[in-house]
Amino acid sequence: MKIVVTGGCGYIGSHTIVDLVNKGYEVISIDNYINSDPKVMDRIKQLTGKTVKNYNVDLTDLQKTKAVFKAHEDISGIIHFAALKSVKESTDQPLIYFNNNLNSLINILACQRQWNIPNLVFSSSCSVYGNPDNLPVRETTPLKDAESPYARTKQIGEQIITDFSIKHRDLNFVLLRYFNPAGIHSSGILKEQATREVETLVPIIEEVYKGKREKLIIHGGDYPTRDGTCIRDYIHIEDLAQAHTLAIDYLKTSNEKGKLNIYNLGTGNGITVLEMVHAMEKVSNSSINHSIGERRSGDVVQVYADFSKAKKELGWKPKKGIEDIFKSIL
């Protein structure tokens, strides 16, 4: 079974490709390297023994995107990761985010329709929940206002797919709402290869630990949480990658048509930024230099998952915890 993975050289995409290939799937990758490294494909081959073809294509270019699908008319599924994901950058340059994240999705759906590809898995985000009234969030939790243009592109992306699915009842869709991916592959050779400044918490903590950054600046210490810092749900990247393979398995074996399902992918544990710092200090037996700074635009106060639906329907549950995340990056 042949699967197209967009953003295949990215952090989540590359880990997912490894899991897919190891489970017997043939993968075609599309990535324009805007925030990734083509050398990742060499690492994927090292881990799987398979060469994965990657097309250097900007998915906002419909004709070039169609050319990939035309070259592989036996595609059975698509996992659509490719998107810009910086909350801060999206606040500074919202039009770039709307153009990239939404037009690429529209073009992928156009190809799915033209080549009648039955299954699509969409990379969504817990950011669609905004600042929820009740925790943990369930898939039925009402979505609040997006706190950033990035989050809004995920909300709109979900709505685009929902409207598209109503018209195309012969196609199936899964929307996966990620919480906070972190850590690296257990082999140690596959990790996030960001080409821009690191903005997410665990890689910043890693940089401080390894002396590549002087200090972690925590964005806000006066939130209404147990220690004043934001609360998030951190999921190991390998657990997250495996969920995509399970989603494809689920769609492949389902006898129903016209399905659209949404699943939360998190651990169910809300952890503060300061608790993350202390966890790394415990695992590494060292001090992580940090201080409290100003709040950052676009951050929600707290969000963590109820993943019981994914457990029940996909057979998925996280196997690794916070200490596993930090041990993987030491």
Coordinates of C-alpha atoms in Angstrom, one line a residue:
M1 CA 0.0 0.0 0.0
K2 CA 1.5 3.3 -1.1
I3 CA 1.2 6.4 1.2
V4 CA 2.1 10.0 0.4
V5 CA 3.6 11.8 3.3
T6 CA 3.8 15.6 2.9
G7 CA 6.4 17.3 5.0
G8 CA 8.3 14.0 5.1
C9 CA 11.6 15.5 5.9
G10 CA 10.2 17.3 8.9
Y11 CA 10.3 16.3 12.6
I12 CA 7.0 14.4 12.8
G13 CA 6.9 13.4 9.2
S14 CA 10.3 11.7 9.2
H15 CA 9.5 9.7 12.4
T16 CA 6.2 8.7 10.9
I17 CA 7.8 7.5 7.6
V18 CA 10.1 5.3 9.7
D19 CA 7.2 3.7 11.4
L20 CA 5.2 3.3 8.2
V21 CA 8.1 1.7 6.3
N22 CA 8.8 -0.6 9.2
K23 CA 5.2 -1.7 9.2
G24 CA 5.4 -2.6 5.5
Y25 CA 4.0 0.5 3.8
E26 CA 5.6 2.1 0.7
V27 CA 6.1 5.8 1.2
I28 CA 6.4 8.8 -1.2
S29 CA 7.5 12.0 0.5
I30 CA 6.9 15.6 -0.6
D31 CA 8.9 18.4 1.1
N32 CA 10.2 21.7 -0.1
Y33 CA 12.8 21.9 2.8
I34 CA 11.5 25.3 4.0
N35 CA 12.0 24.1 7.6
S36 CA 13.7 20.7 7.1
D37 CA 16.9 19.0 5.9
P38 CA 17.0 16.7 2.8
K39 CA 19.7 14.6 4.6
V40 CA 16.9 13.2 6.8
M41 CA 16.1 10.8 3.9
D42 CA 19.6 9.3 4.4
R43 CA 18.8 8.7 8.1
I44 CA 15.4 7.1 7.2
K45 CA 17.2 4.7 4.9
Q46 CA 19.7 3.9 7.6
L47 CA 16.9 3.1 10.0
T48 CA 14.6 1.2 7.6
G49 CA 16.9 -0.2 4.9
K50 CA 14.6 1.4 2.3
T51 CA 15.1 4.4 0.0
V52 CA 12.1 6.8 0.2
K53 CA 11.6 9.0 -2.8
N54 CA 11.2 12.7 -1.9
Y55 CA 9.9 15.3 -4.3
N56 CA 11.1 18.8 -3.7
V57 CA 7.8 20.5 -4.3
D58 CA 6.0 23.5 -2.8
L59 CA 2.5 22.3 -2.3
T60 CA 1.0 25.7 -2.9
D61 CA 1.9 25.1 -6.6
L62 CA -1.0 23.0 -7.8
Q63 CA 0.5 21.9 -11.1
K64 CA 3.7 20.7 -9.5
T65 CA 1.7 18.9 -6.8
K66 CA -0.5 17.2 -9.3
A67 CA 2.6 16.0 -11.2
V68 CA 3.7 14.0 -8.1
F69 CA 0.3 12.3 -7.9
K70 CA 0.2 11.7 -11.7
A71 CA 3.5 9.8 -11.4
H72 CA 2.1 7.5 -8.7
E73 CA -1.5 6.7 -9.6
D74 CA -1.7 3.8 -7.2
I75 CA -1.7 5.9 -4.0
S76 CA -4.0 4.6 -1.3
G77 CA -3.6 7.3 1.4
I78 CA -2.2 10.7 2.2
I79 CA -0.8 11.9 5.5
H80 CA -0.7 15.7 5.3
F81 CA 1.9 17.2 7.7
A82 CA 3.4 20.0 5.6
A83 CA 2.7 23.4 7.3
L84 CA 4.4 26.3 8.9
K85 CA 4.1 25.9 12.7
S86 CA 5.6 28.8 14.6
V87 CA 3.1 30.6 16.8
K88 CA 5.4 33.7 17.0
E89 CA 6.1 33.8 13.3
S90 CA 2.4 33.4 12.5
T91 CA 1.6 36.4 14.7
D92 CA 4.2 38.5 12.9
Q93 CA 3.4 37.2 9.3
P94 CA -0.1 35.9 9.3
L95 CA -0.6 36.1 5.5
I96 CA 2.3 33.8 4.9
Y97 CA 0.7 31.3 7.2
F98 CA -2.7 31.5 5.6
N99 CA -1.2 31.1 2.2
N100 CA 1.1 28.2 3.0
N101 CA -1.0 26.2 5.4
L102 CA -4.4 26.6 3.7
N103 CA -3.5 26.6 0.0
S104 CA -1.3 23.6 0.4
L105 CA -4.2 21.7 2.0
I106 CA -6.6 22.8 -0.7
N107 CA -4.3 21.5 -3.4
I108 CA -3.8 18.2 -1.6
L109 CA -7.6 17.8 -1.4
A110 CA -7.9 18.6 -5.1
C111 CA -5.4 15.8 -5.8
Q112 CA -7.2 13.4 -3.5
R113 CA -10.4 14.1 -5.4
Q114 CA -8.9 13.9 -8.9
W115 CA -7.1 10.6 -8.2
N116 CA -9.9 9.2 -6.0
I117 CA -7.5 8.5 -3.1
P118 CA -9.7 6.9 -0.4
N119 CA -7.9 7.9 2.8
L120 CA -6.5 11.2 4.2
V121 CA -5.0 11.8 7.7
F122 CA -4.6 15.5 8.6
S123 CA -2.1 16.9 11.0
S124 CA -4.1 19.2 13.3
S125 CA -3.2 20.6 16.7
C126 CA -4.5 21.1 20.2
S127 CA -4.2 24.8 19.5
V128 CA -7.7 24.5 17.9
Y129 CA -9.2 24.4 21.4
G130 CA -7.9 27.9 22.3
N131 CA -8.3 28.5 26.0
P132 CA -10.8 25.8 26.9
D133 CA -13.3 26.2 29.7
N134 CA -12.9 22.6 31.0
L135 CA -10.0 20.1 31.1
P136 CA -8.9 17.7 29.9
V137 CA -10.2 18.5 26.4
R138 CA -12.2 15.9 24.5
E139 CA -12.8 15.8 20.8
T140 CA -16.3 17.2 21.5
T141 CA -15.0 20.1 23.5
P142 CA -16.2 23.4 21.9
L143 CA -13.4 25.2 20.1
K144 CA -12.7 28.7 21.5
D145 CA -11.1 31.6 19.6
A146 CA -7.7 30.8 18.1
E147 CA -4.9 32.5 20.1
S148 CA -2.6 32.8 17.0
P149 CA -2.9 32.8 13.2
Y150 CA -1.2 29.4 13.2
A151 CA -3.9 28.0 15.4
R152 CA -6.6 29.6 13.2
T153 CA -5.1 27.9 10.1
K154 CA -5.6 24.6 11.9
Q155 CA -9.2 25.5 12.8
I156 CA -9.9 26.5 9.2
G157 CA -8.1 23.5 7.8
E158 CA -10.4 21.2 9.8
Q159 CA -13.4 23.1 8.6
I160 CA -12.2 22.8 5.0
I161 CA -11.9 19.1 5.3
T162 CA -15.2 18.7 7.0
D163 CA -17.0 20.6 4.2
F164 CA -15.1 18.7 1.6
S165 CA -16.0 15.4 3.2
I166 CA -19.7 16.2 3.0
K167 CA -19.5 16.5 -0.7
H168 CA -17.2 13.5 -1.2
R169 CA -18.9 10.6 0.7
D170 CA -16.7 8.0 -0.9
L171 CA -13.5 9.4 0.8
N172 CA -12.4 8.9 4.5
F173 CA -10.7 11.3 6.8
V174 CA -9.0 11.3 10.2
L175 CA -8.0 14.6 11.9
L176 CA -5.3 14.1 14.5
R177 CA -5.1 16.9 17.1
Y178 CA -1.5 16.7 18.5
F179 CA -0.5 18.1 21.8
N180 CA 3.2 18.8 22.3
P181 CA 5.6 16.4 20.4
A182 CA 9.0 16.1 22.0
G183 CA 12.0 13.9 22.2
I184 CA 13.9 12.0 19.4
H185 CA 14.0 8.6 17.9
S186 CA 15.3 5.8 20.1
S187 CA 18.2 5.2 17.7
G188 CA 19.5 8.7 18.4
I189 CA 20.0 9.5 14.7
L190 CA 16.6 11.0 13.8
K191 CA 15.6 14.2 15.5
E192 CA 14.2 17.6 14.6
Q193 CA 16.3 19.3 11.9
A194 CA 14.9 22.8 12.1
T195 CA 16.5 25.4 9.9
R196 CA 15.0 28.3 11.8
E197 CA 15.5 29.5 15.4
V198 CA 14.2 26.9 17.9
E199 CA 11.1 28.1 19.7
T200 CA 9.7 25.0 21.4
L201 CA 10.4 24.1 25.0
V202 CA 12.2 20.8 25.0
P203 CA 14.7 21.7 22.2
I204 CA 15.5 25.0 24.1
I205 CA 16.0 23.1 27.3
E206 CA 18.4 20.7 25.4
E207 CA 20.3 23.7 24.0
V208 CA 20.8 25.2 27.5
Y209 CA 21.9 21.8 28.9
K210 CA 24.4 21.3 26.1
G211 CA 25.7 24.9 26.4
K212 CA 24.4 26.1 23.0
R213 CA 22.2 28.6 24.7
E214 CA 22.9 30.6 27.8
K215 CA 19.4 30.5 29.4
L216 CA 15.8 29.4 29.0
I217 CA 13.5 32.4 29.2
I218 CA 10.1 31.2 30.4
H219 CA 7.3 33.3 28.8
G220 CA 5.2 34.4 31.7
G221 CA 5.2 33.4 35.4
D222 CA 1.9 34.9 36.4
Y223 CA -0.6 32.6 34.8
P224 CA -3.4 31.1 36.9
T225 CA -1.7 27.7 37.2
R226 CA 0.0 25.9 40.2
D227 CA 3.3 27.6 39.7
G228 CA 2.4 30.5 37.4
T229 CA 3.7 28.9 34.2
C230 CA 1.7 27.5 31.3
I231 CA 0.6 23.9 31.3
R232 CA 1.0 21.6 28.3
D233 CA 0.7 17.9 27.4
Y234 CA 4.0 16.5 26.1
I235 CA 4.0 13.4 23.9
H236 CA 7.0 11.4 22.8
I237 CA 7.6 11.7 19.1
E238 CA 7.7 7.9 18.6
D239 CA 4.3 7.5 20.2
L240 CA 2.9 10.3 18.0
A241 CA 4.4 8.7 14.8
Q242 CA 2.8 5.3 15.6
A243 CA -0.6 6.9 15.9
H244 CA -0.5 7.9 12.2
T245 CA 0.2 4.3 11.1
L246 CA -2.7 3.2 13.3
A247 CA -4.9 5.8 11.7
I248 CA -4.0 4.6 8.2
D249 CA -4.6 1.0 9.3
Y250 CA -8.0 2.0 10.7
L251 CA -9.1 3.7 7.5
K252 CA -7.7 0.9 5.3
T253 CA -9.7 -1.8 7.2
S254 CA -12.9 0.1 7.7
N255 CA -15.8 -1.1 5.6
E256 CA -17.6 2.2 6.0
K257 CA -17.3 5.1 3.5
G258 CA -17.5 8.8 4.1
K259 CA -16.0 8.6 7.6
L260 CA -14.5 11.7 9.3
N261 CA -13.1 11.1 12.7
I262 CA -11.2 13.3 15.1
Y263 CA -8.7 12.1 17.7
N264 CA -6.7 13.7 20.5
L265 CA -3.1 12.5 20.7
G266 CA -1.7 13.4 24.1
T267 CA -0.8 11.7 27.4
G268 CA -3.6 13.2 29.5
N269 CA -1.0 14.8 31.9
G270 CA -0.8 18.5 32.1
I271 CA 2.7 19.7 33.1
T272 CA 3.9 23.2 33.7
V273 CA 7.0 24.7 32.1
L274 CA 8.8 24.8 35.4
E275 CA 8.0 21.1 36.0
M276 CA 9.5 20.3 32.7
V277 CA 12.7 22.2 33.7
H278 CA 12.8 20.3 37.0
A279 CA 12.3 17.0 35.1
M280 CA 15.2 17.6 32.9
E281 CA 17.4 18.6 35.9
K282 CA 16.4 15.3 37.6
V283 CA 17.2 13.2 34.5
S284 CA 20.5 15.0 33.7
N285 CA 21.6 15.6 37.3
S286 CA 22.4 19.1 36.3
S287 CA 21.0 22.6 36.7
I288 CA 19.1 24.3 33.8
N289 CA 19.6 28.0 33.8
H290 CA 16.3 29.8 33.4
S291 CA 14.4 32.9 34.3
I292 CA 10.9 34.3 34.0
G293 CA 10.2 36.7 31.1
E294 CA 7.2 38.5 29.7
R295 CA 4.2 36.6 28.4
R296 CA 4.3 35.6 24.7
S297 CA 1.4 36.5 22.4
G298 CA -0.5 33.5 21.1
D299 CA 0.1 31.2 24.2
V300 CA -2.9 29.5 25.8
V301 CA -2.9 29.1 29.6
Q302 CA -3.3 25.4 29.8
V303 CA -4.4 22.5 27.7
Y304 CA -4.1 18.7 28.0
A305 CA -5.8 15.7 26.4
D306 CA -8.4 13.1 27.0
F307 CA -7.1 10.5 24.6
S308 CA -9.7 7.8 25.4
K309 CA -11.3 7.9 21.9
A310 CA -8.0 7.2 20.2
K311 CA -7.4 4.3 22.7
K312 CA -10.8 2.8 22.0
E313 CA -11.0 3.2 18.2
L314 CA -7.4 3.2 17.0
G315 CA -5.9 1.0 19.7
W316 CA -3.4 3.7 20.5
K317 CA -2.0 4.9 23.8
P318 CA 1.3 6.7 24.7
K319 CA 4.0 4.4 26.1
K320 CA 6.6 7.0 27.0
G321 CA 6.6 9.7 29.6
I322 CA 8.5 13.0 30.3
E323 CA 11.6 11.2 31.7
D324 CA 11.7 9.2 28.5
I325 CA 11.6 12.4 26.4
F326 CA 14.5 13.9 28.3
K327 CA 16.5 10.7 28.4
S328 CA 16.2 10.5 24.6
I329 CA 17.9 13.9 24.1
L330 CA 20.8 13.5 26.5

